[in-house]
Coordinates of C-alpha atoms in Angstrom, one line a residue:
Chain I
M1 CA -72.2 -14.8 28.1
R2 CA -69.4 -14.3 26.3
S3 CA -67.4 -16.6 24.8
I4 CA -63.8 -18.0 26.2
E5 CA -62.5 -17.1 22.3
G6 CA -63.9 -13.7 22.4
A7 CA -62.1 -13.0 25.5
V8 CA -59.0 -13.9 24.1
I9 CA -59.2 -12.1 20.9
E10 CA -59.8 -8.6 22.8
F11 CA -57.0 -9.7 24.9
K12 CA -54.5 -10.1 21.9
Q13 CA -56.1 -6.7 20.7
L14 CA -55.1 -4.8 23.5
D15 CA -51.3 -6.5 22.9
L16 CA -51.2 -5.5 19.3
L17 CA -52.2 -2.0 20.3
A18 CA -49.0 -1.4 22.2
N19 CA -47.0 -2.1 19.0
G20 CA -48.0 1.5 18.2
N21 CA -45.3 4.2 17.7
T22 CA -46.2 7.4 19.3
A23 CA -44.2 9.4 21.6
L24 CA -46.0 7.6 24.8
H25 CA -45.4 4.0 23.3
R26 CA -41.4 4.8 23.3
L27 CA -41.5 6.0 26.7
D28 CA -40.1 4.0 29.4
A29 CA -42.2 1.7 30.8
R30 CA -41.2 2.1 34.2
A31 CA -41.9 6.0 34.2
K32 CA -45.2 4.8 32.9
V33 CA -46.1 2.5 35.2
L34 CA -45.0 4.5 37.9
A35 CA -47.1 6.8 37.2
T36 CA -50.1 5.3 36.8
L37 CA -49.5 3.5 40.3
F38 CA -49.5 6.8 41.4
F39 CA -52.7 7.5 39.9
I40 CA -54.4 4.9 41.7
L41 CA -53.1 5.6 45.2
A42 CA -54.1 9.3 44.6
V43 CA -57.7 8.0 43.7
V44 CA -58.3 5.1 46.0
S45 CA -56.9 7.3 48.7
F46 CA -59.7 9.9 48.6
D47 CA -62.8 9.8 51.6
R48 CA -66.2 7.0 51.1
Y49 CA -68.2 10.2 50.1
A50 CA -65.8 12.1 47.6
L51 CA -67.3 12.1 44.0
A52 CA -66.7 15.7 42.7
P53 CA -62.9 16.1 43.2
L54 CA -62.6 12.8 41.8
F55 CA -63.7 13.9 38.1
P56 CA -61.0 16.4 37.5
F57 CA -58.8 13.1 37.7
F58 CA -60.4 11.5 34.3
L59 CA -57.6 13.9 32.5
Y60 CA -54.9 11.3 33.1
P61 CA -57.0 8.6 31.3
V62 CA -58.4 10.9 28.4
V63 CA -54.6 12.4 27.9
L64 CA -53.0 9.3 28.1
A65 CA -55.9 7.2 25.3
S66 CA -55.7 10.5 23.2
A67 CA -52.2 10.8 22.7
G68 CA -51.2 7.5 22.4
N69 CA -54.1 6.9 19.6
L70 CA -55.6 3.9 21.6
P71 CA -59.8 3.8 20.3
L72 CA -62.1 5.1 23.0
R73 CA -64.5 2.4 22.2
F74 CA -62.0 0.0 22.7
I75 CA -60.7 0.8 26.2
A76 CA -64.9 1.3 26.9
A77 CA -65.7 -1.7 26.4
R78 CA -62.4 -3.3 28.6
I79 CA -64.0 -1.1 31.8
G80 CA -67.7 -2.2 30.6
V81 CA -66.5 -5.7 31.4
V82 CA -65.1 -4.6 35.4
I83 CA -68.1 -2.9 36.0
P84 CA -70.2 -4.9 37.3
F85 CA -67.9 -6.3 39.7
A86 CA -67.8 -2.6 41.0
V87 CA -71.5 -2.6 41.0
L88 CA -71.6 -6.0 43.3
V89 CA -69.0 -4.6 45.9
G90 CA -71.4 -1.1 46.0
L91 CA -75.0 -2.7 45.8
F92 CA -75.7 -2.8 49.5
N93 CA -74.3 0.5 50.2
P94 CA -77.9 2.6 49.3
L95 CA -79.6 0.6 51.4
F96 CA -77.0 0.5 54.6
D97 CA -76.3 3.8 54.9
R98 CA -79.6 6.4 54.4
G99 CA -78.6 9.4 56.3
I100 CA -79.2 12.2 54.0
L101 CA -76.1 13.7 52.7
L102 CA -77.2 17.0 50.1
Q103 CA -80.6 17.4 48.9
L104 CA -80.2 18.0 45.1
G105 CA -83.8 19.9 44.5
P106 CA -86.5 17.9 45.3
F107 CA -84.3 14.9 45.8
P108 CA -82.9 13.9 48.8
I109 CA -79.5 12.3 48.4
S110 CA -78.4 9.6 51.3
G111 CA -74.9 9.1 51.8
G112 CA -74.7 5.5 50.7
M113 CA -75.7 6.4 46.8
V114 CA -72.8 9.1 47.1
S115 CA -70.6 6.8 48.1
F116 CA -72.2 3.8 45.8
A117 CA -71.4 6.6 42.6
S118 CA -68.3 7.0 44.1
I119 CA -67.0 3.4 44.1
I120 CA -68.4 3.4 39.9
V121 CA -66.2 6.1 39.4
R122 CA -63.0 4.6 41.3
A123 CA -63.6 1.4 39.2
V124 CA -63.8 3.2 35.9
L125 CA -61.1 5.8 36.5
T126 CA -58.7 3.2 38.2
V127 CA -59.4 0.2 35.2
G128 CA -59.6 2.7 32.3
A129 CA -55.5 3.7 33.4
A130 CA -54.8 0.4 33.7
V131 CA -56.0 -0.7 30.1
C132 CA -54.5 2.6 28.7
L133 CA -51.2 1.9 30.4
L134 CA -51.4 -1.9 29.0
G135 CA -52.0 -0.3 25.8
L136 CA -49.6 1.9 25.6
T137 CA -46.8 -0.3 27.0
G138 CA -47.8 -3.7 26.6
F139 CA -47.8 -6.6 29.1
V140 CA -44.4 -8.1 28.6
A141 CA -42.9 -4.7 29.2
V142 CA -44.9 -3.5 32.2
C143 CA -43.6 -7.0 33.9
Q144 CA -40.5 -6.1 33.1
A145 CA -40.8 -2.8 34.8
L146 CA -41.9 -4.1 37.7
E147 CA -39.0 -6.2 38.2
R148 CA -36.6 -3.5 37.1
L149 CA -38.5 -1.2 39.8
G150 CA -37.8 -4.1 42.3
A151 CA -40.4 -6.5 42.0
P152 CA -39.5 -10.2 42.9
R153 CA -38.4 -12.0 39.7
A154 CA -40.0 -14.7 40.8
F155 CA -43.3 -13.2 40.7
T156 CA -42.6 -10.9 37.6
V157 CA -41.4 -14.5 35.9
Q158 CA -44.9 -16.0 37.1
L159 CA -46.8 -13.3 35.4
L160 CA -44.9 -13.7 31.9
F161 CA -45.7 -17.1 31.8
L162 CA -49.4 -16.9 33.0
Y163 CA -49.6 -14.0 30.1
R164 CA -47.9 -16.4 28.0
Y165 CA -49.6 -19.9 28.3
I166 CA -53.6 -17.8 29.4
F167 CA -53.8 -18.0 25.1
V168 CA -52.9 -21.3 25.1
L169 CA -55.2 -22.6 28.0
A170 CA -57.6 -20.7 27.0
E171 CA -57.6 -22.3 22.9
E172 CA -57.8 -25.6 24.9
A173 CA -60.5 -24.6 27.4
S174 CA -62.3 -23.6 24.3
R175 CA -62.2 -26.7 22.5
V176 CA -63.1 -28.5 25.2
S177 CA -66.1 -26.6 25.8
R178 CA -66.7 -26.5 22.4
A179 CA -66.7 -30.1 22.0
R180 CA -68.7 -30.3 25.3
T181 CA -71.8 -27.8 23.8
L182 CA -71.7 -29.4 20.3
R183 CA -72.6 -33.0 22.5
S184 CA -75.2 -31.5 24.7
F185 CA -77.6 -30.9 21.8
G186 CA -79.0 -27.1 23.7
R187 CA -79.4 -28.7 27.2
Q188 CA -77.0 -28.5 30.0
G189 CA -75.0 -31.3 29.2
L190 CA -75.2 -33.1 32.1
G191 CA -74.4 -29.6 34.3
L192 CA -72.2 -29.7 36.9
A193 CA -71.5 -33.6 36.9
S194 CA -69.7 -33.1 33.8
F195 CA -68.4 -29.9 34.5
G196 CA -66.0 -31.1 36.8
P197 CA -64.2 -33.7 35.2
L198 CA -63.8 -31.0 32.2
V199 CA -62.2 -28.6 34.8
G200 CA -60.0 -31.7 35.9
H201 CA -59.1 -32.4 32.9
L202 CA -57.9 -28.7 31.9
L203 CA -55.4 -29.1 34.9
V204 CA -53.7 -32.3 34.0
R205 CA -53.1 -31.2 31.1
T206 CA -51.7 -27.7 32.3
W207 CA -49.8 -29.6 34.7
L208 CA -48.5 -31.8 31.6
R209 CA -47.7 -28.7 29.5
A210 CA -45.8 -27.1 32.2
E211 CA -43.5 -30.3 32.1
R212 CA -42.9 -30.1 28.5
I213 CA -42.5 -26.6 28.6
H214 CA -39.8 -27.2 31.9
M215 CA -38.2 -30.0 29.4
A216 CA -37.9 -27.5 27.0
M217 CA -36.0 -25.1 29.1
L218 CA -33.3 -27.2 30.8
A219 CA -33.0 -28.4 27.4
R220 CA -31.7 -25.1 26.3
G221 CA -29.5 -24.5 29.4
F222 CA -31.7 -22.8 32.1
R223 CA -30.4 -22.9 35.6
G224 CA -33.0 -20.8 36.9
E225 CA -32.0 -17.6 35.6
F226 CA -34.1 -15.3 33.0
H227 CA -32.3 -12.9 30.2
T228 CA -34.2 -10.6 28.7
R229 CA -33.5 -7.7 26.5
Q230 CA -33.5 -4.3 28.0
V231 CA -33.5 -2.2 26.0
S232 CA -34.8 1.3 26.8
R233 CA -33.5 3.7 29.6
F234 CA -35.3 6.3 32.5
G235 CA -33.9 9.9 31.1
G236 CA -34.7 13.1 31.4
L237 CA -37.9 12.4 29.4
E238 CA -39.5 10.1 31.4
L239 CA -38.2 11.9 34.5
A240 CA -40.7 15.1 33.6
Y241 CA -43.2 12.6 32.4
L242 CA -43.1 11.0 36.0
L243 CA -43.0 14.3 37.9
I244 CA -46.0 16.4 36.2
W245 CA -48.1 13.7 36.1
S246 CA -47.6 13.3 40.4
A247 CA -47.5 16.9 40.6
L248 CA -50.6 17.2 39.0
F249 CA -51.8 14.3 41.2
L250 CA -50.6 16.0 44.3
L251 CA -52.7 18.9 43.7
L252 CA -56.0 17.7 42.4
R253 CA -55.8 15.4 45.8
F254 CA -54.5 18.1 48.3
A255 CA -55.7 20.9 46.5
A256 CA -59.0 20.2 45.6
P257 CA -58.7 22.9 42.4
G258 CA -62.4 22.4 41.5
Q259 CA -63.9 23.9 44.4
W260 CA -61.0 26.4 44.6
L261 CA -61.8 27.1 40.9
G262 CA -66.1 27.2 42.0
G263 CA -64.9 29.7 44.7
F264 CA -63.1 32.0 42.8
L265 CA -65.3 31.8 40.2
L266 CA -68.4 32.7 42.5
E267 CA -66.5 36.1 44.1
F268 CA -65.7 37.4 40.4
F269 CA -69.0 36.3 38.7
P270 CA -71.9 36.3 41.6
Chain F
M1 CA -14.8 -35.4 15.2
S2 CA -15.8 -38.0 17.5
H3 CA -18.1 -35.2 19.0
H4 CA -21.7 -36.0 16.9
I5 CA -21.8 -39.7 17.7
V6 CA -24.9 -40.7 19.8
E7 CA -24.2 -44.2 21.2
V8 CA -27.1 -46.2 23.1
K9 CA -26.3 -49.7 24.9
Q10 CA -29.2 -52.1 26.0
L11 CA -31.0 -49.0 27.1
R12 CA -33.9 -50.0 29.3
H13 CA -36.7 -47.7 30.9
V14 CA -39.7 -48.6 33.0
Y15 CA -42.0 -46.0 34.3
P16 CA -42.7 -45.9 37.7
D17 CA -46.0 -47.6 37.4
S18 CA -43.8 -50.4 36.1
T19 CA -44.6 -50.0 32.4
V20 CA -41.7 -51.4 30.7
A21 CA -41.2 -48.4 27.6
L22 CA -37.7 -49.4 26.4
A23 CA -37.2 -53.0 26.8
E24 CA -33.7 -53.1 26.1
V25 CA -32.6 -50.3 23.0
S26 CA -28.7 -50.3 21.4
F27 CA -27.8 -48.4 18.1
R28 CA -24.8 -46.3 17.2
I29 CA -25.3 -43.5 14.8
H30 CA -22.2 -41.3 13.1
H31 CA -21.2 -37.9 12.7
G32 CA -23.5 -36.1 9.8
E33 CA -25.9 -39.5 9.4
S34 CA -29.6 -38.4 9.5
V35 CA -31.5 -40.9 11.1
A36 CA -35.5 -41.7 11.2
I37 CA -36.8 -43.7 14.5
I38 CA -40.0 -44.8 13.1
G39 CA -42.5 -47.3 14.7
A40 CA -46.1 -47.7 15.7
N41 CA -48.1 -45.7 18.7
G42 CA -46.5 -46.6 22.2
A43 CA -43.6 -48.0 20.8
G44 CA -40.7 -46.0 22.5
K45 CA -40.0 -43.5 20.4
S46 CA -40.5 -40.7 22.6
T47 CA -39.2 -41.9 25.9
L48 CA -36.1 -42.6 23.7
L49 CA -36.0 -39.2 23.0
L50 CA -36.1 -38.0 26.2
H51 CA -32.9 -39.8 27.1
L52 CA -31.2 -38.7 24.5
N53 CA -30.5 -35.1 26.1
G54 CA -31.2 -36.5 29.5
Y55 CA -34.8 -35.8 30.7
L56 CA -35.3 -39.5 31.5
A57 CA -32.3 -40.9 33.3
P58 CA -32.3 -45.1 32.2
T59 CA -33.4 -47.8 33.9
S60 CA -30.4 -49.3 33.2
G61 CA -28.0 -49.6 30.2
E62 CA -25.6 -46.4 29.0
I63 CA -25.9 -43.7 26.3
R64 CA -22.5 -41.9 25.1
I65 CA -23.1 -38.4 23.2
G66 CA -19.6 -38.0 21.3
D67 CA -16.9 -38.5 23.7
F68 CA -18.8 -38.9 27.2
P69 CA -21.4 -40.5 28.9
L70 CA -24.5 -39.0 29.9
T71 CA -23.8 -37.9 33.2
R72 CA -25.0 -35.6 35.4
Q73 CA -21.4 -33.5 35.4
T74 CA -21.5 -34.0 31.2
L75 CA -25.4 -32.7 31.0
P76 CA -24.7 -29.4 30.5
E77 CA -22.5 -29.7 27.9
I78 CA -24.5 -32.8 26.1
R79 CA -27.6 -30.2 26.4
R80 CA -26.0 -27.8 24.4
T81 CA -24.4 -30.8 21.5
V82 CA -27.7 -31.9 21.5
G83 CA -30.7 -29.6 20.4
M84 CA -34.1 -30.9 20.9
V85 CA -37.1 -29.7 18.9
F86 CA -40.3 -30.3 20.2
Q87 CA -43.5 -31.7 18.7
D88 CA -46.0 -28.8 20.4
P89 CA -44.0 -25.6 19.3
D90 CA -46.0 -24.0 22.3
D91 CA -43.8 -26.2 24.3
Q92 CA -41.0 -24.3 23.0
L93 CA -41.8 -21.1 22.6
F94 CA -42.6 -19.8 26.0
M95 CA -41.0 -16.3 26.0
P96 CA -42.9 -12.8 25.2
T97 CA -40.8 -12.2 22.0
V98 CA -39.3 -14.8 19.0
F99 CA -36.1 -12.2 19.8
D100 CA -36.2 -13.1 23.4
D101 CA -37.0 -16.9 22.6
V102 CA -33.9 -17.5 20.4
A103 CA -31.8 -15.4 22.4
F104 CA -32.7 -17.5 25.6
G105 CA -30.5 -20.6 25.0
P106 CA -27.0 -18.3 24.4
L107 CA -28.3 -16.3 26.8
N108 CA -27.9 -19.6 29.4
L109 CA -24.6 -20.2 27.7
G110 CA -23.1 -17.0 28.8
F111 CA -23.2 -15.0 25.6
T112 CA -23.4 -11.0 26.2
Q113 CA -26.4 -9.4 24.7
E114 CA -24.5 -8.1 21.6
Q115 CA -23.3 -11.4 20.6
A116 CA -26.8 -13.3 21.6
G117 CA -28.3 -10.9 19.3
E118 CA -26.2 -11.2 16.5
R119 CA -26.9 -15.3 16.9
V120 CA -30.1 -14.5 16.9
R121 CA -30.3 -12.8 13.8
E122 CA -27.9 -15.3 12.0
V123 CA -30.5 -18.4 12.7
L124 CA -33.7 -16.7 12.1
A125 CA -32.1 -15.5 8.5
Q126 CA -31.4 -19.4 8.0
V127 CA -34.5 -20.4 8.5
G128 CA -35.9 -17.5 7.1
A129 CA -38.3 -16.1 10.1
V130 CA -36.5 -12.4 10.2
H131 CA -39.3 -10.8 10.0
L132 CA -40.9 -12.5 12.8
L133 CA -38.0 -10.9 15.2
D134 CA -40.4 -9.0 17.7
K135 CA -43.9 -11.0 17.2
P136 CA -45.2 -12.5 20.4
P137 CA -44.9 -16.8 19.6
Y138 CA -48.9 -16.2 19.9
H139 CA -49.8 -14.5 17.1
L140 CA -47.8 -17.0 14.9
S141 CA -48.8 -19.1 12.6
G142 CA -48.2 -23.6 12.8
G143 CA -44.9 -23.3 10.3
E144 CA -44.2 -20.1 11.3
K145 CA -43.3 -21.5 14.8
K146 CA -42.3 -24.3 13.6
R147 CA -39.5 -22.7 12.1
V148 CA -38.9 -20.7 15.4
A149 CA -38.7 -23.8 17.2
I150 CA -35.9 -24.7 14.9
A151 CA -34.6 -21.5 15.5
T152 CA -34.5 -22.0 19.3
V153 CA -32.1 -24.9 19.2
L154 CA -30.3 -24.2 16.4
S155 CA -28.8 -20.7 18.0
M156 CA -27.1 -22.8 20.6
S157 CA -24.9 -24.7 17.6
P158 CA -26.3 -28.0 18.3
D159 CA -23.8 -30.7 16.4
I160 CA -26.6 -33.1 17.2
L161 CA -30.3 -32.2 15.8
V162 CA -33.3 -34.5 17.4
M163 CA -37.1 -33.7 16.4
D164 CA -39.9 -35.2 17.8
E165 CA -42.7 -35.6 14.7
P166 CA -41.1 -32.6 12.8
T167 CA -43.8 -32.4 9.9
S168 CA -47.1 -33.0 12.3
G169 CA -49.7 -30.2 11.8
L170 CA -47.9 -28.4 9.1
D171 CA -49.7 -27.7 6.0
P172 CA -48.3 -29.2 2.7
F173 CA -46.5 -26.2 1.9
S174 CA -44.7 -25.4 5.0
R175 CA -44.3 -29.4 5.1
R176 CA -42.1 -28.8 1.9
Q177 CA -40.1 -25.5 3.4
L178 CA -39.2 -27.8 6.0
I179 CA -37.9 -30.5 4.6
G180 CA -35.9 -28.4 2.6
L181 CA -34.6 -26.6 5.4
L182 CA -33.6 -29.7 7.4
R183 CA -32.1 -31.4 4.5
D184 CA -29.4 -28.4 4.1
F185 CA -28.2 -29.2 8.1
Q186 CA -24.6 -30.6 8.0
H187 CA -25.5 -31.4 11.5
T188 CA -26.0 -35.2 12.7
R189 CA -30.1 -35.4 12.5
I190 CA -32.3 -37.7 14.4
F191 CA -36.0 -37.7 13.5
T192 CA -39.1 -39.4 15.0
S193 CA -42.3 -39.3 12.4
H194 CA -45.1 -40.7 11.3
D195 CA -44.5 -38.9 7.9
L196 CA -42.9 -42.2 6.3
D197 CA -42.4 -39.8 2.7
M198 CA -40.0 -37.3 5.0
V199 CA -38.2 -40.2 6.2
L200 CA -37.8 -41.4 2.8
E201 CA -36.5 -38.2 1.7
L202 CA -34.3 -36.9 4.7
C203 CA -33.1 -40.3 6.5
E204 CA -31.0 -42.6 4.7
R205 CA -30.8 -44.9 7.7
T206 CA -34.4 -46.1 9.8
I207 CA -33.8 -47.8 12.7
V208 CA -38.1 -49.3 13.4
L209 CA -39.0 -49.7 17.5
H210 CA -41.1 -52.4 18.2
Q211 CA -42.5 -52.8 21.5
G212 CA -39.3 -51.2 23.4
A213 CA -36.8 -53.0 21.1
V214 CA -35.1 -52.5 18.0
R215 CA -36.8 -54.5 15.5
A216 CA -34.7 -53.0 12.3
D217 CA -31.9 -51.1 11.6
G218 CA -31.1 -50.2 8.1
P219 CA -30.9 -48.2 4.7
T220 CA -34.3 -46.5 4.6
G221 CA -35.2 -47.7 1.2
E222 CA -34.7 -51.9 2.1
I223 CA -36.9 -51.7 5.1
F224 CA -39.6 -49.6 3.3
R225 CA -39.7 -52.2 0.6
D226 CA -39.9 -55.6 3.3
E227 CA -43.6 -55.6 3.8
A228 CA -43.6 -58.3 6.0
L229 CA -42.0 -56.4 8.6
L230 CA -43.7 -53.0 8.4
A231 CA -47.0 -55.1 9.1
E232 CA -45.7 -56.6 12.0
C233 CA -44.7 -53.5 13.3
R234 CA -47.7 -51.7 12.5
L235 CA -46.7 -49.5 9.6
E236 CA -46.6 -49.3 5.8
K237 CA -44.7 -48.2 2.8
P238 CA -44.4 -44.7 1.9
L239 CA -47.1 -43.4 -0.2
S240 CA -44.8 -42.2 -3.1
M241 CA -43.7 -46.0 -3.0
Q242 CA -47.0 -47.6 -3.2
G243 CA -47.6 -47.0 -7.0
C244 CA -50.4 -44.9 -8.6
L245 CA -53.5 -44.6 -6.5
L246 CA -55.5 -43.7 -9.3
C247 CA -54.5 -46.5 -12.3
G248 CA -53.0 -48.8 -9.4
R249 CA -49.9 -49.0 -11.4
K250 CA -46.9 -50.8 -8.9
Q251 CA -43.7 -48.0 -9.5

């Protein structure tokens, strides 16, 4: 199993990537958030058996990653973390849906297998796009963009706090779990019996810390309102970026240019 | 100016589980004084500090900061006057970047974005942390976090600085740096600490708490020479007053 510390380090890496200075990094976060949102909507709105029309959508994460200098291996690794969950979601499709949908040479392909593959491809696409968005923008800027796009303030503030203290909590959790491991000598360390109080301890500590943070906020004049820096603005460049991508997604979604292109080629080069 | 005076009169605090944290504490700290509050674990230091900016309300007794008694109405003004630096900087740095964190107080006080930005640069320069401006707090080292935490409080131009264990968890170099920084402040300063050598260097006056009451209050040098008193309050002489550790010779 991956350690908690390892996960935190990877998360921090993603955060550091957002400090890059490419044209994509400099773009107002709202344009990137909206484009990614449209992308995800387009991808998930396909029919459950859609597989081929999904592939042109790989253009989006690939362009983002290459134009934004994001290391592909790193992104692939992040996607890899989520894939097991997608597999779990689609696991039973091939078992329940056995109707033959198409014949690939001698192999019959059932509807369940197609929809299973479709789920995996969609997971790769959406998670890939989300990781690219975070790597290009940073979590904080994404939250601020959400807020400026009209998300409730309470929600974005919660997200920001979650993000700030997930590191602290993870460090605390890893310290506690290390202490447990060191005294359980390779065995289960009382198993669930010790796991309960351990989680309880973490909860209480989190509670106490929340109280101290609240104290620190009150001490600095907090009256329920958050002021953050808003530097970037939504200009022509952002509008163009958003329009071009959304037009492309609409095209890929409704005009199925893959089939159209295939038909076109077959007509001229039979 | 009488603004910088801290007066605590017969302060008593009993927690809801009926633990008496402060039995009866009285003292008066004047403008520009640098005072240490020392005592064993559980002597009531933290509880006392939490009263100074109104986070805890006294069970009985009174606190006056400057000309105002501490009441619900004066609370906002008093929280600006008394800058509180917590022991664990992770509790104090809750915003996404150092800039946002230091600007948090000024923006709450009604500064414009430009004024706040200016103030942020000013106080970060004062604590030597301008280069950390855009960093998120979780990427900082312990010493850096501490200095930024102090900047978050300085940015509100407090008249009185209250610090809980300022040197805890710092390496010797960062500790030395911090002591240098604190020595240069003109504010009224109140520290709690177990780092008695720091107390000896920074504070001319020391208040010893013992079991929720003031056991002694006087010049730091005198208090640290009173070995009976120190032993009774579960304290000991600062290392620098203990004579040479290698040859055993007394100073």
